[in-house]
mmCIF file with all atom_site columns, C-alpha atoms in Angstrom:
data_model
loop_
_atom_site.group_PDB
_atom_site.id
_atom_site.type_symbol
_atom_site.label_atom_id
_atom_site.label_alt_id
_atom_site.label_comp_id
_atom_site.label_asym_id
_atom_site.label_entity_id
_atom_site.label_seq_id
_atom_site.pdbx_PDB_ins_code
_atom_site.Cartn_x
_atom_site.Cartn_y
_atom_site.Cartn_z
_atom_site.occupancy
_atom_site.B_iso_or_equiv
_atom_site.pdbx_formal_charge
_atom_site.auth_seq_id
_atom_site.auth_comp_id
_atom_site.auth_asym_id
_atom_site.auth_atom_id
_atom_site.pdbx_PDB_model_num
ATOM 1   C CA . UNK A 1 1   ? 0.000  0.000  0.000   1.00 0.00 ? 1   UNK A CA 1
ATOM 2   C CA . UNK A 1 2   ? 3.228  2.030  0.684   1.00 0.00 ? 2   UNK A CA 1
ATOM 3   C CA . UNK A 1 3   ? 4.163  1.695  -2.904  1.00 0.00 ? 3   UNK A CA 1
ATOM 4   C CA . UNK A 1 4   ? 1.273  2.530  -4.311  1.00 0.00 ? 4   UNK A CA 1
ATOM 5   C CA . UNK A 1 5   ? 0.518  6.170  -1.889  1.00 0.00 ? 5   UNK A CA 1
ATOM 6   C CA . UNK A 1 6   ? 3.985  7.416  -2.643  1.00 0.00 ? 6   UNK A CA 1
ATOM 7   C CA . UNK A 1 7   ? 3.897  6.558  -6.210  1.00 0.00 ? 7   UNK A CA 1
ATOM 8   C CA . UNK A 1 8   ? 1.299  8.203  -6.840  1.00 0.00 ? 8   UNK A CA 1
ATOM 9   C CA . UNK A 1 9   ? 2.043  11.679 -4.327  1.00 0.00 ? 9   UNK A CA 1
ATOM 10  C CA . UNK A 1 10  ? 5.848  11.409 -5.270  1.00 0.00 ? 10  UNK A CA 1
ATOM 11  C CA . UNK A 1 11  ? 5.616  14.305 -7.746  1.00 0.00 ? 11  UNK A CA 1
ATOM 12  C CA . UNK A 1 12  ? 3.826  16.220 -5.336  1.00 0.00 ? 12  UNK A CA 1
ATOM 13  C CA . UNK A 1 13  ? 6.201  16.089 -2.684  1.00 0.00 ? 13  UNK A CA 1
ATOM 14  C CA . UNK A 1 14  ? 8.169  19.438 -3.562  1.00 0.00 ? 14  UNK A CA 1
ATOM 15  C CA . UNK A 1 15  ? 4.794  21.278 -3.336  1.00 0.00 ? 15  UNK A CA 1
ATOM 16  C CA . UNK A 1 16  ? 4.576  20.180 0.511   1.00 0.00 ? 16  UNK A CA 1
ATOM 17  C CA . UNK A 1 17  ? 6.041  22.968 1.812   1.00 0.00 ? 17  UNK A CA 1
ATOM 18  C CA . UNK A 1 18  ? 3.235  25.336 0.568   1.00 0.00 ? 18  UNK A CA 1
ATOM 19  C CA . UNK A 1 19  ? 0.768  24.243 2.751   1.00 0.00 ? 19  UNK A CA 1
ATOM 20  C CA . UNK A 1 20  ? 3.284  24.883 5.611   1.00 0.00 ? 20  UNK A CA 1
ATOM 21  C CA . UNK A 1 21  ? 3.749  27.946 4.447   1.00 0.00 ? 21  UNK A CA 1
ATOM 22  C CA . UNK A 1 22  ? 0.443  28.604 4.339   1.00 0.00 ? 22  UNK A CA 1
ATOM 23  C CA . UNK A 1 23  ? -0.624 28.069 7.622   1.00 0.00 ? 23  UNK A CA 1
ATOM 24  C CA . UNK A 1 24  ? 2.512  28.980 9.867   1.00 0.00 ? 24  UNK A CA 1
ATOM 25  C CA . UNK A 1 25  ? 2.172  32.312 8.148   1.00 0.00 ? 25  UNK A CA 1
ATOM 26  C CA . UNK A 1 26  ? -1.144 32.858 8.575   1.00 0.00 ? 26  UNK A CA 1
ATOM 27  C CA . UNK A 1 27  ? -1.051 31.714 12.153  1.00 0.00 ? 27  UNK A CA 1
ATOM 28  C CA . UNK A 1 28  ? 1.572  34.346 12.899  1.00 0.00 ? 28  UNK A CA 1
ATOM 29  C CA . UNK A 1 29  ? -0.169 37.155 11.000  1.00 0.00 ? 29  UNK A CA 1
ATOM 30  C CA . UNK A 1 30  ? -3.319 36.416 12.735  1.00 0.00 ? 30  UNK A CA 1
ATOM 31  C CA . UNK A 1 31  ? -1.546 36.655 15.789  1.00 0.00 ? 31  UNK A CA 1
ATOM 32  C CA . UNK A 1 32  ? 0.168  39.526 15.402  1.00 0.00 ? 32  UNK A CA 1
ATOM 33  C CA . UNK A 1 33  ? -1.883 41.980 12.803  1.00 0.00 ? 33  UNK A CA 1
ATOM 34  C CA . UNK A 1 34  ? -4.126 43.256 16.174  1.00 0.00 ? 34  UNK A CA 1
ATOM 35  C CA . UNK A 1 35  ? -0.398 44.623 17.769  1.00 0.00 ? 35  UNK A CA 1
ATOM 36  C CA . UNK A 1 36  ? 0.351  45.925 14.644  1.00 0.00 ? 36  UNK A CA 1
ATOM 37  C CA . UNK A 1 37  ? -2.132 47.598 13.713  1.00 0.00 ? 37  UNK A CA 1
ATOM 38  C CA . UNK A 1 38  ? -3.594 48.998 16.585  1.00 0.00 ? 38  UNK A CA 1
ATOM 39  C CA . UNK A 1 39  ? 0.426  50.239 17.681  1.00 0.00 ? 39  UNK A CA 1
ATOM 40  C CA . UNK A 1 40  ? -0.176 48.518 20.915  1.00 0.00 ? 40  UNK A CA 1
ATOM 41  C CA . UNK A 1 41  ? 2.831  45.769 20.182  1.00 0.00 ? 41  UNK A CA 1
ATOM 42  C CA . UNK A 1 42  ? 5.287  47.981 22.901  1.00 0.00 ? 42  UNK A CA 1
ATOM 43  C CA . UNK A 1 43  ? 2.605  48.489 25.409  1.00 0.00 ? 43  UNK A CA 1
ATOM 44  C CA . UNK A 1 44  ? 0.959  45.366 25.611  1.00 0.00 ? 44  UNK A CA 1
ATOM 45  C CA . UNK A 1 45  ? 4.023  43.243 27.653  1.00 0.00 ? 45  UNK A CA 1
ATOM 46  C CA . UNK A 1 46  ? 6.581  45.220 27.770  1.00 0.00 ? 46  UNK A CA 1
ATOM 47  C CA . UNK A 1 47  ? 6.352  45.694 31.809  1.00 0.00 ? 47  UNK A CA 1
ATOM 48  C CA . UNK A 1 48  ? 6.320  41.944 31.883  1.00 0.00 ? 48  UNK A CA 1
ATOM 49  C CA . UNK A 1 49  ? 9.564  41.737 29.395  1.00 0.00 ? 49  UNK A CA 1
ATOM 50  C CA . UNK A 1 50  ? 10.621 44.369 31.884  1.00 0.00 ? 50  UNK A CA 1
ATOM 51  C CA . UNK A 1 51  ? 10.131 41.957 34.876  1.00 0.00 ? 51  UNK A CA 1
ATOM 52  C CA . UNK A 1 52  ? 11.503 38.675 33.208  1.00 0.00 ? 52  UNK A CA 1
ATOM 53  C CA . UNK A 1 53  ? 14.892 41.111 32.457  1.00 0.00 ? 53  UNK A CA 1
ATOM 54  C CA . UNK A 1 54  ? 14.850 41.681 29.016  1.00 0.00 ? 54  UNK A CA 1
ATOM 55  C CA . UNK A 1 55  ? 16.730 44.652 28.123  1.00 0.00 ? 55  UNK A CA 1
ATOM 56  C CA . UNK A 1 56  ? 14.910 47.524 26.225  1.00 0.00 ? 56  UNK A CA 1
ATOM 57  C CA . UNK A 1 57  ? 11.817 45.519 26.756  1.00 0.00 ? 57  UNK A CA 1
ATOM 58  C CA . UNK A 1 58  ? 9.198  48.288 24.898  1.00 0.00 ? 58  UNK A CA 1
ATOM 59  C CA . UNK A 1 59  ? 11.764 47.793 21.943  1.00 0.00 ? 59  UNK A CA 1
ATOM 60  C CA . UNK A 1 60  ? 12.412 43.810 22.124  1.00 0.00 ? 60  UNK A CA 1
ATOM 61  C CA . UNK A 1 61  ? 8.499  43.729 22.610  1.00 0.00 ? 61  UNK A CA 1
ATOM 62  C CA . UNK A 1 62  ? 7.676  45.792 19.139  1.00 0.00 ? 62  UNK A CA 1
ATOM 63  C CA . UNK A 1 63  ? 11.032 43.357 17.352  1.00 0.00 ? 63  UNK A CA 1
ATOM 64  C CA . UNK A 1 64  ? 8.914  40.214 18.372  1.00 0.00 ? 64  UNK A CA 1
ATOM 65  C CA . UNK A 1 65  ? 5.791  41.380 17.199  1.00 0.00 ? 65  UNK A CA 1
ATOM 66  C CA . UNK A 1 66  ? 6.930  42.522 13.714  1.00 0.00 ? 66  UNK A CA 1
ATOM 67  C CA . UNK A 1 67  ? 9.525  39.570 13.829  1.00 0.00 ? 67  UNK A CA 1
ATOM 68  C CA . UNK A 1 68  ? 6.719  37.194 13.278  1.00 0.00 ? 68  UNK A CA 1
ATOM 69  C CA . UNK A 1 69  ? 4.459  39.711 11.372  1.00 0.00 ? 69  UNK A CA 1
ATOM 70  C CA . UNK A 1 70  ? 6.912  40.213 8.908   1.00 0.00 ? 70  UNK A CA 1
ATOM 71  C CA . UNK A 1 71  ? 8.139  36.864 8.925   1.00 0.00 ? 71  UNK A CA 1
ATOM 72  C CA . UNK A 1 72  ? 4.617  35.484 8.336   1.00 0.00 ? 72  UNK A CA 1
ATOM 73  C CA . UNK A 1 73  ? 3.933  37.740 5.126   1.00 0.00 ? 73  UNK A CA 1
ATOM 74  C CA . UNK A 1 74  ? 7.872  36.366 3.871   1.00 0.00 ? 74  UNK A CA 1
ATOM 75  C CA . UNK A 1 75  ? 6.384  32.481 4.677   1.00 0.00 ? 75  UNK A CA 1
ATOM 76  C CA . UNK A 1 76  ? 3.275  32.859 2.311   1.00 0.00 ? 76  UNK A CA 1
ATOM 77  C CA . UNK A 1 77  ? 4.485  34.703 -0.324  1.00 0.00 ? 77  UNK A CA 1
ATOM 78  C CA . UNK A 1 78  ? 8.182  32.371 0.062   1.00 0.00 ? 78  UNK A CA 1
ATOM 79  C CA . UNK A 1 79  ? 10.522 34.854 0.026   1.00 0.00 ? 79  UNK A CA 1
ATOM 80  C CA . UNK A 1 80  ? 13.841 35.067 1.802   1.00 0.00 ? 80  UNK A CA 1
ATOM 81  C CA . UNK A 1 81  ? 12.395 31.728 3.654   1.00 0.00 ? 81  UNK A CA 1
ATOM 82  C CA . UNK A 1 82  ? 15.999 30.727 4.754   1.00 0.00 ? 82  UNK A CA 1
ATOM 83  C CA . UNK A 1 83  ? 16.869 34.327 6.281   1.00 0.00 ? 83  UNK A CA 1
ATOM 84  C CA . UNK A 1 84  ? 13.561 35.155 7.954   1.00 0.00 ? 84  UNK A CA 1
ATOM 85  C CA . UNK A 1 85  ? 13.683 31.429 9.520   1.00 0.00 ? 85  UNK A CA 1
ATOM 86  C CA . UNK A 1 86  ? 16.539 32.564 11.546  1.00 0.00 ? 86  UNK A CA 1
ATOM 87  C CA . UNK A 1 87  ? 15.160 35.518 13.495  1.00 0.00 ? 87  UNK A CA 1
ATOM 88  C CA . UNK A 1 88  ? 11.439 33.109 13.827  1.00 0.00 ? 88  UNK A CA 1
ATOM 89  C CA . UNK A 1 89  ? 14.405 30.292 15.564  1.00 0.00 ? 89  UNK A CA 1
ATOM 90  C CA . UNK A 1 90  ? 15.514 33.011 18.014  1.00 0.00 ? 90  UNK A CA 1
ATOM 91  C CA . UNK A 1 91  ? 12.449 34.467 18.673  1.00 0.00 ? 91  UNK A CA 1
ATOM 92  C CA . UNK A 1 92  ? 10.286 30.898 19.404  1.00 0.00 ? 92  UNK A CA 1
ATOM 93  C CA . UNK A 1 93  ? 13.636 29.920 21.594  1.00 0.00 ? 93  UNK A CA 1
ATOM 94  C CA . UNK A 1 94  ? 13.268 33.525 23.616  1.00 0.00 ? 94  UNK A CA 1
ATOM 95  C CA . UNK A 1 95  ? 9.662  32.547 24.232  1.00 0.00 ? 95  UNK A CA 1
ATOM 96  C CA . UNK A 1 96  ? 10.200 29.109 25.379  1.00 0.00 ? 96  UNK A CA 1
ATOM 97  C CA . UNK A 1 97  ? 13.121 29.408 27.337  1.00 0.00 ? 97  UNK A CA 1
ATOM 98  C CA . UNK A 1 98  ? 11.350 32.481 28.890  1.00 0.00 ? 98  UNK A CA 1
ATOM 99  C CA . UNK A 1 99  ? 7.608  31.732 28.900  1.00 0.00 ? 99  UNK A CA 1
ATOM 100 C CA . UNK A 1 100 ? 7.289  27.969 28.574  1.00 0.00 ? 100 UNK A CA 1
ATOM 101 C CA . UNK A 1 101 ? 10.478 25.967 29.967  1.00 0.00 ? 101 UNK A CA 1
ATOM 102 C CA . UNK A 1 102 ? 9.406  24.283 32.958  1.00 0.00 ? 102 UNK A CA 1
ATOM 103 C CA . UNK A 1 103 ? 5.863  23.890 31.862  1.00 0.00 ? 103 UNK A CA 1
ATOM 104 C CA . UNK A 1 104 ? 3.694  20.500 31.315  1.00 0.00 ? 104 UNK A CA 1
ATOM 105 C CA . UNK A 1 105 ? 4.055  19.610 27.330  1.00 0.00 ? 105 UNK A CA 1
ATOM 106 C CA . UNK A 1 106 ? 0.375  20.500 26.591  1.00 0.00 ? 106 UNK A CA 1
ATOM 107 C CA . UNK A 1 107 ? 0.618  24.382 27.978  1.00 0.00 ? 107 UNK A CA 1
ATOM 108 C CA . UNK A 1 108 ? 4.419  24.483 25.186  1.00 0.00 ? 108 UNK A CA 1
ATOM 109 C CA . UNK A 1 109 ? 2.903  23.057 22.497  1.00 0.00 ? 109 UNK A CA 1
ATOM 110 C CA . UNK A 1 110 ? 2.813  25.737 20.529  1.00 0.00 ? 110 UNK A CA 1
ATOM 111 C CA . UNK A 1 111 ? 6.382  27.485 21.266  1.00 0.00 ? 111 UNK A CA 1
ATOM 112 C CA . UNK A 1 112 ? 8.087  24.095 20.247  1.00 0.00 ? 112 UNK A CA 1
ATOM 113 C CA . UNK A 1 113 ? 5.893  23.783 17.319  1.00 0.00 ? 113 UNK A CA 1
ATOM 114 C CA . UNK A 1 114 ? 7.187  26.987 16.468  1.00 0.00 ? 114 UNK A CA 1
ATOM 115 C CA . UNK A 1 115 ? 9.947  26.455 16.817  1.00 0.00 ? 115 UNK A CA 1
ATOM 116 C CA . UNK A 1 116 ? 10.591 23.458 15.039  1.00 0.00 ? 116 UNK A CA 1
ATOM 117 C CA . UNK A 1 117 ? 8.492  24.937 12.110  1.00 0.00 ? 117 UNK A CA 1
ATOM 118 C CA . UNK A 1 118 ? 10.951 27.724 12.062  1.00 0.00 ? 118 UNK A CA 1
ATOM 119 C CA . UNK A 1 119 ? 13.549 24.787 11.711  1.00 0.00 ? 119 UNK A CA 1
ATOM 120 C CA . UNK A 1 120 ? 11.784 23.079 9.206   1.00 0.00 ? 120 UNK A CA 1
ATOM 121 C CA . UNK A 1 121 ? 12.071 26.464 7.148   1.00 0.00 ? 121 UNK A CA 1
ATOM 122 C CA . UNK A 1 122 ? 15.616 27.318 7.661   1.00 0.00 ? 122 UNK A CA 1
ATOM 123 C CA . UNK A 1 123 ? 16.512 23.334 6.293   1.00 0.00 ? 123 UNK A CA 1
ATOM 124 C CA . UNK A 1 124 ? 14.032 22.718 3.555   1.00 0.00 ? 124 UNK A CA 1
ATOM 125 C CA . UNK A 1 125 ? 13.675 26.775 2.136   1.00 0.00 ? 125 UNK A CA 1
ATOM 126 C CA . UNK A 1 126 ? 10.328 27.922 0.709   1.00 0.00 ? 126 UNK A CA 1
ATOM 127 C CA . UNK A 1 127 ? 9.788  24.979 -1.513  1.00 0.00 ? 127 UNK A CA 1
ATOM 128 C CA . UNK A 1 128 ? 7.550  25.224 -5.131  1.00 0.00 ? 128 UNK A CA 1
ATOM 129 C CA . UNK A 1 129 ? 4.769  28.136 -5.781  1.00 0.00 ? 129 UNK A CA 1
ATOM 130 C CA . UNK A 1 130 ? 7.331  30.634 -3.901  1.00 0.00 ? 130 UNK A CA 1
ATOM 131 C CA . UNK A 1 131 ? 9.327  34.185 -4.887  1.00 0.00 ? 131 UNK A CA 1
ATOM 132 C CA . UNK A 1 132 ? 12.538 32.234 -4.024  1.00 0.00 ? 132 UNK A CA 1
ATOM 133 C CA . UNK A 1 133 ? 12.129 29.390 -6.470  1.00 0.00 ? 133 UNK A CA 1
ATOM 134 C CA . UNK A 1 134 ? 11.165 31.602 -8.941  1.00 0.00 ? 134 UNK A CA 1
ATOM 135 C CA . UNK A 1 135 ? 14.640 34.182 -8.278  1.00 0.00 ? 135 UNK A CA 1
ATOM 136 C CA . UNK A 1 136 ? 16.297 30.549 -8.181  1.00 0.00 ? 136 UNK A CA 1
ATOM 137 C CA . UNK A 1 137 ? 15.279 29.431 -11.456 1.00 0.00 ? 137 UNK A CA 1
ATOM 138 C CA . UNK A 1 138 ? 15.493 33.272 -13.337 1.00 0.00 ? 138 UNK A CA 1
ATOM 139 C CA . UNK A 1 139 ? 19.382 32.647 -12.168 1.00 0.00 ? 139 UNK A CA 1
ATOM 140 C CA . UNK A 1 140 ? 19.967 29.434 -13.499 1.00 0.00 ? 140 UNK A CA 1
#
């Protein structure tokens, strides 16, 4: 039954990363466009960024926000996947390591998803139906 599934989805599989794409940048748009559109992104936790020690914590709390605003339009539209990955990695490892180490699995789900999506991203790149595929093959 193997055989037969991943002959027939086998020319699919470089299209796999669109539906990643898809909904790890809409999931951090949705949760970010409020912040960013309503300017609140500083002075929504930066007294509790204050608390936990983070330095400039009105700044670092606007860089996270548009760190995975920004980084959510570059996943859907697949550009620069590689390069925003990076900042997504350090921001989902601030959050954990500040917000979620320590907790039960169920209440870190979503940091270490997030993480690990970022991951995913930085590894694989945008995949098919993306600006970078397309810059890659105007190059070649």
């Amino acid at each position: 039954m193997t055989d037969f599934l991943g002959k027939k989805f086998d020319y699919l599989q470089p299209y796999a990363a669109v539906f990643i794409r898809l909904a790890f940048g809409y999931h951090l748009i949705q949760y970010t466009y409020g912040a960013v559109f309503n300017l609140t992104a500083g002075s929504d936790n930066y007294e509790w960024l204050g608390s936990k020690g983070v330095p400039f914590p009105y700044f670092m709390s606007w860089l996270y926000i548009l760190t995975e605003f920004v980084g959510g339009i570059a996943l859907i539209i697949g550009f620069k996947t590689r390069w925003f990955a990076i900042p997504l990695i350090i921001n989902f490892m601030v959050a954990y390591l500040l917000v979620h180490l320590g907790h039960e699995y169920k209440k870190s789900f979503e940091a270490i998803q997030m993480l690990f999506v970022s991951f995913f991203f930085l590894f694989n790149g945008a995949g098919k139906l993306s600006i970078d595929e397309y810059l890659i093959s105007k190059h070649k």
